[in-house]
Short mmCIF file of C-alpha atoms and ligand atoms in Angstrom, two decimals:
data_model
loop_
_atom_site.label_atom_id
_atom_site.label_comp_id
_atom_site.label_asym_id
_atom_site.label_seq_id
_atom_site.Cartn_x
_atom_site.Cartn_y
_atom_site.Cartn_z
CA MET U 129 0.00 0.00 0.00
CA SER U 130 1.32 3.45 -0.84
CA GLY U 131 2.93 5.25 2.03
CA HIS U 132 3.83 2.01 3.74
CA GLY U 133 6.48 0.81 1.28
CA ASP U 134 9.71 2.23 -0.08
CA ALA U 135 9.69 5.45 -2.07
CA GLN U 136 9.91 4.82 -5.80
CA PRO U 137 11.65 7.64 -7.69
CA MET U 138 10.73 8.02 -11.35
CA THR U 139 12.01 10.24 -14.15
CA SER U 140 10.52 11.49 -17.38
CA ALA U 141 12.42 13.03 -20.28
CA LYS U 142 11.61 14.67 -23.58
CA SER U 143 9.15 12.34 -25.29
CA GLY U 144 7.11 11.63 -28.28
CA PRO U 145 5.52 12.47 -30.51
CA LEU U 146 2.69 10.68 -28.67
CA LYS U 147 0.56 8.50 -30.95
CA GLY U 148 -2.12 5.87 -30.48
CA THR U 149 -5.06 5.26 -28.19
CA ALA U 150 -5.04 5.99 -24.45
CA ALA U 151 -7.63 3.65 -22.91
CA VAL U 152 -7.60 4.72 -19.26
CA PRO U 153 -9.02 2.56 -16.42
CA GLY U 154 -12.38 2.82 -14.71
CA ASP U 155 -13.62 5.84 -12.79
CA LYS U 156 -12.42 5.91 -9.20
CA SER U 157 -15.48 7.69 -7.76
CA ILE U 158 -17.90 5.33 -9.47
CA SER U 159 -15.83 2.24 -8.55
CA HIS U 160 -15.93 3.06 -4.81
CA ARG U 161 -19.66 3.67 -5.02
CA ALA U 162 -20.39 0.49 -7.00
CA LEU U 163 -18.79 -1.57 -4.21
CA ILE U 164 -20.47 0.35 -1.39
CA PHE U 165 -23.97 0.47 -2.92
CA GLY U 166 -23.57 -3.16 -3.94
CA ALA U 167 -22.82 -4.01 -0.31
CA MET U 168 -26.03 -2.25 0.77
CA ALA U 169 -28.27 -3.99 -1.76
CA VAL U 170 -29.89 -7.35 -1.10
CA GLY U 171 -28.36 -9.93 -3.47
CA GLU U 172 -25.65 -9.92 -6.11
CA THR U 173 -24.40 -6.80 -7.87
CA ARG U 174 -22.17 -7.39 -10.91
CA ILE U 175 -19.53 -4.81 -11.81
CA THR U 176 -17.46 -4.51 -14.99
CA GLY U 177 -14.66 -2.05 -15.61
CA LEU U 178 -13.95 -1.63 -11.90
CA LEU U 179 -10.79 0.38 -11.27
CA GLU U 180 -8.36 -2.02 -9.63
CA GLY U 181 -6.37 0.78 -8.04
CA GLN U 182 -5.26 0.54 -4.44
CA ASP U 183 -7.90 3.01 -3.21
CA VAL U 184 -10.72 0.88 -4.59
CA LEU U 185 -9.12 -2.39 -3.44
CA ASP U 186 -9.03 -0.92 0.07
CA THR U 187 -12.75 -0.16 -0.16
CA ALA U 188 -13.41 -3.73 -1.37
CA ARG U 189 -11.53 -5.05 1.68
CA ALA U 190 -13.53 -2.74 3.94
CA MET U 191 -16.85 -3.96 2.50
CA ARG U 192 -15.78 -7.54 3.30
CA ALA U 193 -14.94 -6.45 6.86
CA PHE U 194 -18.53 -5.16 7.22
CA GLY U 195 -19.95 -8.50 6.06
CA ALA U 196 -20.42 -8.22 2.27
CA GLU U 197 -19.02 -10.90 -0.02
CA VAL U 198 -16.80 -9.24 -2.62
CA THR U 199 -15.27 -11.42 -5.35
CA GLN U 200 -13.05 -10.74 -8.33
CA HIS U 201 -13.95 -12.86 -11.38
CA GLY U 202 -11.53 -11.42 -13.94
CA PRO U 203 -9.86 -8.13 -14.85
CA GLY U 204 -12.31 -5.41 -13.78
CA ALA U 205 -15.10 -7.98 -13.31
CA TRP U 206 -16.32 -8.18 -9.73
CA SER U 207 -19.41 -9.20 -7.79
CA VAL U 208 -20.74 -8.01 -4.46
CA HIS U 209 -23.22 -10.00 -2.38
CA GLY U 210 -24.83 -7.22 -0.41
CA VAL U 211 -26.26 -7.44 3.10
CA GLY U 212 -28.99 -4.82 2.72
CA VAL U 213 -29.43 -1.32 4.18
CA GLY U 214 -28.69 -1.56 7.91
CA GLY U 215 -27.33 -5.09 7.44
CA PHE U 216 -23.64 -4.39 8.09
CA SER U 217 -21.94 -6.41 10.83
CA GLU U 218 -19.37 -4.88 13.15
CA PRO U 219 -15.84 -5.23 11.77
CA ALA U 220 -13.46 -7.32 13.87
CA ASP U 221 -10.48 -5.06 13.26
CA VAL U 222 -9.44 -1.54 12.32
CA ILE U 223 -10.51 -0.45 8.81
CA ASP U 224 -7.45 0.79 6.89
CA CYS U 225 -8.53 2.97 3.96
CA GLY U 226 -4.96 3.52 2.77
CA ASN U 227 -4.68 6.78 0.80
CA SER U 228 -8.38 7.22 0.09
CA GLY U 229 -10.41 10.13 1.42
CA THR U 230 -13.38 9.03 -0.67
CA GLY U 231 -13.20 5.50 0.75
CA VAL U 232 -13.02 6.48 4.40
CA ARG U 233 -15.59 9.28 4.23
CA LEU U 234 -18.19 7.28 2.31
CA ILE U 235 -17.74 4.22 4.51
CA MET U 236 -18.06 6.31 7.69
CA GLY U 237 -21.38 7.58 6.33
CA THR U 238 -22.50 4.06 5.47
CA MET U 239 -21.98 2.66 9.00
CA ALA U 240 -22.94 5.79 10.99
CA THR U 241 -26.63 4.94 11.26
CA THR U 242 -26.17 1.30 12.30
CA ALA U 243 -25.60 0.29 15.95
CA MET U 244 -21.94 -0.69 15.74
CA THR U 245 -18.49 0.68 16.38
CA ALA U 246 -15.71 0.89 13.80
CA THR U 247 -12.23 2.38 13.93
CA PHE U 248 -10.70 3.87 10.78
CA THR U 249 -7.15 4.68 9.81
CA GLY U 250 -5.08 5.28 6.69
CA ASP U 251 -1.63 6.15 5.40
CA ALA U 252 0.38 9.21 6.46
CA SER U 253 -1.43 11.38 3.87
CA LEU U 254 -4.94 10.32 4.91
CA ARG U 255 -4.09 10.70 8.61
CA LYS U 256 -3.46 14.42 7.98
CA ARG U 257 -6.82 15.07 6.32
CA PRO U 258 -9.87 16.57 8.08
CA MET U 259 -12.69 14.18 8.93
CA GLY U 260 -14.78 16.70 10.91
CA ARG U 261 -16.47 17.76 7.66
CA VAL U 262 -18.06 14.29 7.62
CA THR U 263 -18.40 13.50 11.33
CA ASP U 264 -20.16 16.86 12.02
CA PRO U 265 -23.19 15.99 9.86
CA LEU U 266 -23.04 12.33 10.95
CA SER U 267 -23.40 13.46 14.58
CA LEU U 268 -26.76 15.03 13.63
CA PHE U 269 -28.00 11.49 12.84
CA GLY U 270 -26.92 10.48 16.38
CA ALA U 271 -23.48 8.99 15.59
CA GLU U 272 -20.44 9.80 17.72
CA ALA U 273 -16.83 10.12 16.57
CA TYR U 274 -13.62 10.07 18.57
CA GLY U 275 -10.49 10.96 16.65
CA ARG U 276 -7.19 12.74 17.01
CA LYS U 277 -6.85 16.49 17.39
CA GLY U 278 -8.42 18.39 14.48
CA GLY U 279 -10.70 15.46 13.63
CA ARG U 280 -7.85 13.37 12.24
CA LEU U 281 -7.57 9.58 11.82
CA PRO U 282 -7.30 7.14 13.50
CA MET U 283 -10.91 7.70 14.47
CA THR U 284 -13.60 5.57 16.06
CA VAL U 285 -17.18 6.06 14.95
CA VAL U 286 -20.03 4.80 17.11
CA GLY U 287 -23.06 4.39 14.87
CA ALA U 288 -26.46 5.66 16.00
CA ALA U 289 -28.69 2.92 17.40
CA ASN U 290 -31.79 5.06 16.80
CA PRO U 291 -30.86 7.38 13.94
CA VAL U 292 -32.95 10.40 13.06
CA PRO U 293 -33.06 11.88 9.55
CA VAL U 294 -31.31 15.19 8.96
CA ARG U 295 -31.53 18.30 6.83
CA TYR U 296 -28.01 19.48 6.06
CA ALA U 297 -26.68 22.38 3.98
CA LEU U 298 -23.13 21.57 2.87
CA PRO U 299 -20.71 24.21 4.20
CA VAL U 300 -18.13 23.17 1.58
CA ALA U 301 -18.58 21.99 -2.02
CA SER U 302 -17.79 18.32 -1.48
CA ALA U 303 -19.25 15.23 -3.12
CA GLN U 304 -17.63 13.13 -0.41
CA VAL U 305 -19.54 14.95 2.34
CA LYS U 306 -22.77 14.95 0.32
CA SER U 307 -22.40 11.22 -0.32
CA ALA U 308 -21.57 10.41 3.32
CA VAL U 309 -24.78 12.15 4.43
CA LEU U 310 -26.88 10.39 1.78
CA LEU U 311 -25.39 7.00 2.69
CA ALA U 312 -26.13 7.62 6.38
CA GLY U 313 -29.63 8.75 5.42
CA LEU U 314 -30.29 5.38 3.83
CA ASN U 315 -30.62 3.75 7.25
CA ALA U 316 -32.45 6.62 8.97
CA PRO U 317 -36.26 6.57 8.94
CA GLY U 318 -37.99 9.38 7.03
CA GLU U 319 -36.50 12.01 4.72
CA THR U 320 -32.88 13.08 4.72
CA VAL U 321 -32.24 16.32 2.85
CA VAL U 322 -28.86 17.60 1.60
CA ILE U 323 -28.56 21.06 0.12
CA GLU U 324 -25.58 21.96 -2.03
CA ARG U 325 -25.03 25.51 -3.21
CA GLU U 326 -22.56 24.51 -5.95
CA PRO U 327 -23.21 21.26 -7.81
CA THR U 328 -20.57 18.57 -7.17
CA ARG U 329 -20.16 15.20 -8.86
CA ASP U 330 -23.51 13.45 -8.83
CA HIS U 331 -22.53 9.79 -9.06
CA SER U 332 -24.12 8.91 -5.70
CA GLU U 333 -27.46 10.40 -6.71
CA ARG U 334 -27.40 8.60 -10.07
CA MET U 335 -26.43 5.32 -8.48
CA LEU U 336 -28.98 5.58 -5.66
CA LEU U 337 -31.70 5.97 -8.28
CA GLY U 338 -30.25 3.03 -10.22
CA PHE U 339 -30.32 0.83 -7.10
CA GLY U 340 -33.99 1.73 -6.56
CA ALA U 341 -33.85 4.37 -3.80
CA GLU U 342 -36.44 7.14 -3.77
CA LEU U 343 -34.50 10.34 -4.37
CA SER U 344 -35.35 13.70 -5.87
CA VAL U 345 -33.22 16.70 -6.79
CA GLU U 346 -34.83 20.12 -6.89
CA LYS U 347 -33.03 23.19 -8.23
CA THR U 348 -33.89 26.16 -5.99
CA SER U 349 -32.40 29.55 -5.16
CA GLU U 350 -30.56 27.83 -2.26
CA GLY U 351 -28.93 25.41 -4.73
CA HIS U 352 -29.66 21.72 -5.30
CA VAL U 353 -32.01 20.26 -2.70
CA ILE U 354 -31.56 16.49 -2.62
CA THR U 355 -34.23 14.52 -0.77
CA LEU U 356 -33.78 10.84 0.05
CA GLN U 357 -36.40 8.54 1.59
CA GLY U 358 -34.79 6.40 4.28
CA ARG U 359 -34.87 2.61 4.66
CA PRO U 360 -35.38 1.59 1.02
CA GLU U 361 -34.66 -1.94 -0.11
CA LEU U 362 -31.83 -1.46 -2.58
CA ARG U 363 -32.00 -3.81 -5.55
CA PRO U 364 -28.74 -5.27 -6.88
CA GLN U 365 -27.57 -3.89 -10.21
CA THR U 366 -25.23 -4.53 -13.08
CA VAL U 367 -22.80 -1.62 -13.07
CA ALA U 368 -20.58 -0.87 -16.08
CA VAL U 369 -17.99 1.58 -14.76
CA PRO U 370 -17.03 4.19 -17.38
CA ARG U 371 -13.42 5.36 -17.83
CA ASP U 372 -12.10 7.96 -15.40
CA PRO U 373 -12.02 11.50 -16.82
CA SER U 374 -9.56 12.47 -14.07
CA SER U 375 -7.13 9.79 -15.30
CA ALA U 376 -7.84 10.67 -18.95
CA ALA U 377 -6.59 14.15 -18.11
CA PHE U 378 -2.97 12.93 -17.98
CA PRO U 379 -2.57 11.52 -21.51
CA THR U 380 -4.77 14.34 -22.84
CA CYS U 381 -2.60 17.05 -21.33
CA ALA U 382 0.59 15.21 -22.27
CA ALA U 383 -0.49 15.15 -25.94
CA LEU U 384 -1.25 18.89 -25.81
CA ILE U 385 2.28 19.78 -24.71
CA VAL U 386 4.45 17.14 -26.45
CA GLU U 387 5.40 18.26 -29.95
CA GLY U 388 3.84 16.38 -32.86
CA SER U 389 1.39 14.37 -30.73
CA ASP U 390 -1.96 13.14 -32.01
CA ILE U 391 -3.83 10.65 -29.80
CA LEU U 392 -7.30 9.28 -29.18
CA VAL U 393 -8.66 9.13 -25.62
CA PRO U 394 -11.85 7.06 -25.81
CA GLY U 395 -14.89 7.22 -23.55
CA VAL U 396 -14.19 10.39 -21.59
CA SER U 397 -17.08 11.47 -19.36
CA GLN U 398 -18.92 14.59 -20.42
CA ASN U 399 -20.90 14.62 -17.16
CA LEU U 400 -21.22 18.34 -16.37
CA THR U 401 -20.08 17.69 -12.80
CA ARG U 402 -16.76 16.27 -14.07
CA ASN U 403 -15.83 18.00 -17.33
CA GLY U 404 -14.48 21.36 -16.13
CA LEU U 405 -10.91 20.64 -17.26
CA TYR U 406 -11.97 19.88 -20.82
CA LEU U 407 -13.94 23.15 -21.04
CA THR U 408 -10.96 25.04 -19.65
CA LEU U 409 -8.49 23.45 -22.07
CA SER U 410 -10.78 24.28 -25.00
CA GLU U 411 -10.94 27.91 -23.83
CA MET U 412 -7.12 27.98 -23.71
CA GLY U 413 -7.00 27.01 -27.37
CA ALA U 414 -6.26 23.30 -26.97
CA GLU U 415 -6.89 21.21 -30.06
CA ILE U 416 -9.40 18.71 -28.73
CA GLU U 417 -12.19 17.26 -30.84
CA PHE U 418 -15.10 15.64 -29.04
CA GLN U 419 -16.12 12.72 -31.26
CA ASN U 420 -18.85 10.09 -31.16
CA PRO U 421 -20.93 11.35 -28.18
CA ARG U 422 -22.92 8.54 -26.53
CA THR U 423 -23.91 7.06 -23.17
CA GLU U 424 -21.74 4.44 -21.42
CA GLY U 425 -22.45 3.02 -17.97
CA GLY U 426 -25.13 5.66 -17.49
CA GLU U 427 -22.67 8.53 -18.15
CA PRO U 428 -22.51 10.77 -21.22
CA VAL U 429 -19.11 10.14 -22.87
CA ALA U 430 -17.17 11.16 -25.99
CA ASP U 431 -13.92 10.09 -27.66
CA LEU U 432 -11.30 12.81 -27.52
CA ARG U 433 -8.91 13.39 -30.41
CA VAL U 434 -6.09 15.43 -28.93
CA ARG U 435 -3.30 17.10 -30.88
CA PHE U 436 -0.17 18.99 -29.87
CA SER U 437 -1.25 22.59 -29.35
CA ASP U 438 1.58 25.10 -29.58
CA ASN U 439 -0.63 28.14 -29.31
CA MET U 440 -2.41 27.79 -25.98
CA LYS U 441 -3.14 30.94 -23.97
CA GLY U 442 -3.46 31.38 -20.22
CA ILE U 443 -6.95 32.19 -18.96
CA GLU U 444 -8.84 33.02 -15.75
CA VAL U 445 -10.55 29.80 -14.71
CA PRO U 446 -14.00 30.72 -13.34
CA PRO U 447 -14.00 29.85 -9.60
CA GLU U 448 -17.51 28.36 -9.84
CA ARG U 449 -16.05 25.73 -12.17
CA ALA U 450 -13.80 24.37 -9.40
CA PRO U 451 -16.02 21.48 -8.21
CA SER U 452 -16.23 20.07 -11.74
CA MET U 453 -12.43 19.94 -12.12
CA ILE U 454 -11.22 19.83 -8.54
CA ASP U 455 -8.80 16.93 -9.13
CA GLU U 456 -7.50 18.40 -12.38
CA TYR U 457 -5.84 21.61 -11.14
CA PRO U 458 -2.40 19.97 -10.73
CA ILE U 459 -2.27 18.83 -14.36
CA LEU U 460 -3.91 22.08 -15.56
CA SER U 461 -1.11 24.02 -13.86
CA VAL U 462 1.39 21.98 -15.93
CA VAL U 463 -0.45 22.80 -19.17
CA ALA U 464 -0.58 26.44 -18.03
CA ALA U 465 3.22 26.45 -17.81
CA PHE U 466 3.34 25.50 -21.53
CA ALA U 467 0.77 28.16 -22.53
CA SER U 468 1.55 31.82 -23.08
CA GLY U 469 0.48 34.36 -20.46
CA ARG U 470 -0.97 33.89 -16.99
CA THR U 471 -3.41 31.20 -15.96
CA VAL U 472 -5.29 32.30 -12.87
CA MET U 473 -6.96 29.69 -10.68
CA ARG U 474 -9.04 31.25 -7.90
CA GLY U 475 -11.40 29.67 -5.38
CA VAL U 476 -9.20 26.59 -5.05
CA LYS U 477 -8.48 26.39 -1.31
CA GLU U 478 -10.01 22.89 -1.21
CA LEU U 479 -6.81 21.80 -2.97
CA ARG U 480 -5.00 22.33 0.32
CA VAL U 481 -6.82 19.38 1.96
CA LYS U 482 -6.48 16.76 -0.78
CA GLU U 483 -3.99 13.86 -0.71
CA SER U 484 -1.45 16.68 -0.25
CA ASP U 485 -1.61 20.46 -0.15
CA ARG U 486 -1.80 20.57 -3.93
CA ILE U 487 -1.32 24.35 -4.26
CA ASP U 488 1.92 24.13 -2.32
CA ALA U 489 3.11 20.91 -4.00
CA MET U 490 2.55 22.28 -7.53
CA ALA U 491 3.91 25.73 -6.71
CA ARG U 492 7.16 24.40 -5.23
CA GLY U 493 7.67 21.81 -7.97
CA LEU U 494 6.92 24.17 -10.86
CA GLU U 495 9.21 26.81 -9.35
CA ALA U 496 11.98 24.21 -9.15
CA CYS U 497 11.36 23.56 -12.88
CA GLY U 498 11.82 27.25 -13.69
CA VAL U 499 8.20 28.44 -13.77
CA ARG U 500 7.06 31.67 -12.08
CA ILE U 501 4.20 31.13 -9.63
CA GLU U 502 2.05 33.36 -7.45
CA GLU U 503 -0.15 31.88 -4.77
CA ASP U 504 -2.25 32.70 -1.76
CA GLU U 505 -4.51 30.60 0.47
CA ASP U 506 -7.21 30.31 -2.21
CA THR U 507 -5.36 31.06 -5.47
CA LEU U 508 -2.70 29.64 -7.79
CA ILE U 509 -1.32 31.71 -10.69
CA VAL U 510 1.03 30.16 -13.25
CA HIS U 511 3.08 32.37 -15.58
CA GLY U 512 3.29 30.37 -18.79
CA LEU U 513 6.50 30.00 -20.78
CA GLY U 514 4.88 28.87 -24.04
CA ALA U 515 5.26 25.57 -25.89
CA GLY U 516 8.56 23.87 -25.07
CA GLY U 517 9.51 26.69 -22.70
CA MET U 518 9.78 24.93 -19.34
CA PRO U 519 13.41 24.37 -18.28
CA GLY U 520 12.67 21.34 -16.00
CA GLY U 521 15.79 19.70 -14.61
CA ALA U 522 14.49 19.27 -11.05
CA THR U 523 13.32 16.63 -8.62
CA CYS U 524 9.77 17.30 -7.39
CA ALA U 525 8.29 16.05 -4.11
CA THR U 526 4.99 14.16 -4.47
CA HIS U 527 3.91 14.07 -0.79
CA LEU U 528 2.13 10.70 -1.19
CA ASP U 529 -0.09 12.26 -3.85
CA HIS U 530 -0.72 10.32 -7.08
CA ARG U 531 -1.89 13.35 -9.05
CA ILE U 532 1.19 15.39 -8.12
CA ALA U 533 3.42 12.50 -9.22
CA MET U 534 1.65 12.07 -12.57
CA SER U 535 1.53 15.83 -13.21
CA PHE U 536 5.30 16.27 -12.90
CA LEU U 537 6.00 13.15 -14.96
CA VAL U 538 3.84 14.65 -17.73
CA ALA U 539 5.70 17.97 -17.39
CA GLY U 540 9.03 16.17 -17.85
CA MET U 541 7.84 14.78 -21.18
CA ALA U 542 7.93 18.28 -22.72
CA SER U 543 10.44 20.22 -20.61
CA LYS U 544 13.98 20.98 -21.82
CA ALA U 545 15.68 18.83 -19.15
CA PRO U 546 14.22 15.72 -17.48
CA ILE U 547 12.08 15.91 -14.34
CA SER U 548 12.23 13.37 -11.52
CA VAL U 549 9.69 12.73 -8.79
CA ASP U 550 10.88 11.53 -5.42
CA ASP U 551 8.11 8.94 -5.08
CA ALA U 552 5.82 7.63 -7.82
CA SER U 553 4.44 4.76 -5.71
CA PRO U 554 1.11 6.54 -4.95
CA ILE U 555 0.17 6.36 -8.66
CA VAL U 556 -1.18 2.84 -8.00
CA THR U 557 -4.04 4.34 -5.98
CA SER U 558 -5.85 5.62 -9.09
CA PHE U 559 -3.96 4.76 -12.31
CA PRO U 560 -1.97 1.53 -11.87
CA ILE U 561 -1.18 1.27 -15.59
CA PHE U 562 0.04 4.88 -15.94
CA GLU U 563 3.69 4.12 -16.71
CA GLY U 564 2.98 1.41 -19.31
CA LEU U 565 0.16 3.34 -20.95
CA MET U 566 2.16 6.54 -21.29
CA ASN U 567 5.29 4.78 -22.53
CA GLY U 568 3.11 2.87 -25.00
CA LEU U 569 2.06 6.24 -26.49
CA GLY U 570 5.69 7.30 -26.80
CA ALA U 571 6.59 8.75 -23.41
CA SER U 572 10.09 8.37 -21.95
CA ILE U 573 9.29 7.53 -18.36
CA ARG U 574 11.66 5.30 -16.44
CA ARG U 575 12.11 4.16 -12.90
CA GLY U 576 14.78 5.74 -10.73
CA ALA U 577 16.07 9.24 -10.16
CA ALA U 578 17.87 11.20 -12.87
CA GLN U 579 21.61 11.15 -12.19
CA ASN U 580 22.39 14.74 -13.00
CA LEU U 581 19.59 16.76 -11.40
C1 S3P P 13 -14.65 12.55 -4.82
C2 S3P P 13 -14.88 13.86 -4.51
C3 S3P P 13 -13.85 14.89 -4.52
C4 S3P P 13 -12.59 14.46 -5.26
C5 S3P P 13 -12.20 13.06 -4.93
C6 S3P P 13 -13.32 12.09 -5.26
C7 S3P P 13 -15.75 11.58 -4.76
O1 S3P P 13 -13.50 15.19 -3.18
O2 S3P P 13 -11.51 15.33 -4.96
O3 S3P P 13 -11.03 12.68 -5.65
O4 S3P P 13 -15.62 10.47 -5.29
O5 S3P P 13 -16.78 11.93 -4.17
P1 S3P P 13 -14.34 16.26 -2.31
O6 S3P P 13 -15.71 15.76 -2.19
O7 S3P P 13 -13.67 16.30 -0.97
O8 S3P P 13 -14.19 17.55 -3.06
#
């Protein structure tokens, strides 16, 4: 598991041109949810295209610990024998969610309205992240949580024996918090209501409807009002997990900055709660064609034809777009370094509480690679150097963060001198085939540190 093993330095050097098809693995958010909702249905849910990244494997292990039967049948093909809403049994040991904030927060929500006690932990990155944003609303259902200072893991959650439904307005735009409250609401009698001012990824709502829950979403002046009827019997489903647009971002952005590239990235989600990066890249002048629009696994998708774009311009990213591209700011800041002019990213303070402080990690790494950065608590500004303009020639710290590692490896593919990362091992959490897939397109990524940095 990442964070528990040895650091794995990796280096990327001038690459390409990138050619071919970048078929990225299944969506991480949807994979976690398929396992968790499957565990709460009565009977067998079948899943295809499941992301077999460490984060999702940790959630599969957790579902077994709560009593569900989770079986792998082949690559990406899994089944879950669910125990029904309220049917979880108390785990015999600590639940280790590894690197995954989504895993731990959704699972806390799932057990918080059942009379049982569970203790959660994770790797050094996850143990730094705030859990109060989830345990605060869970306490309204009647659950109790005892963690370290600042609401940090390890943390013990005592589920409510007699849960009451809640009405909760999200204080922060977070699909994890929204989903934790909805999952807790499943085993509370009556109506649980979540209000979100800014729309965040809606996979939980879509999947709850698919599994047969009674849920409605009303658009009001307060934002989205999501109402869930408690204690449904969830019916098992067949879930086809679509490809992950957050993983697709890496080959897409690599092709934009590596000279002569022309690749196809099939099946990229066009779900409006996930596609902010692709809108932003198009506004910057990226050459991306959206081909063959269709529906896959219940999500609108398109095939992306992506070509080297030597004329991209920095832009102001609208802050209200942040929830729809929250995981893509690290790789956008790399593209911004290869555009001309300033790219201004405001309203991004949530990046400070991800797998790492992503504003700080990108700012320090890009500066080491010769890029001028401005930042404050809620803002990141990248001064672009134009196509081929980044000097590189540095080793960047990844802080146990997969997206930081992949972002700097992509940067090294187009910078003048190679870029190393101190630890690429976290990449297995979300994109276990990253190295092979990128090298297959024409990248020059190799294990080990560069000798002369
Ligand atoms: C996720 C929600 C986002 C995102 C994370 C996955 C989810 O986190 O950063 O990678 O699956 O619900 P927040 O809800 O904390 O913004």
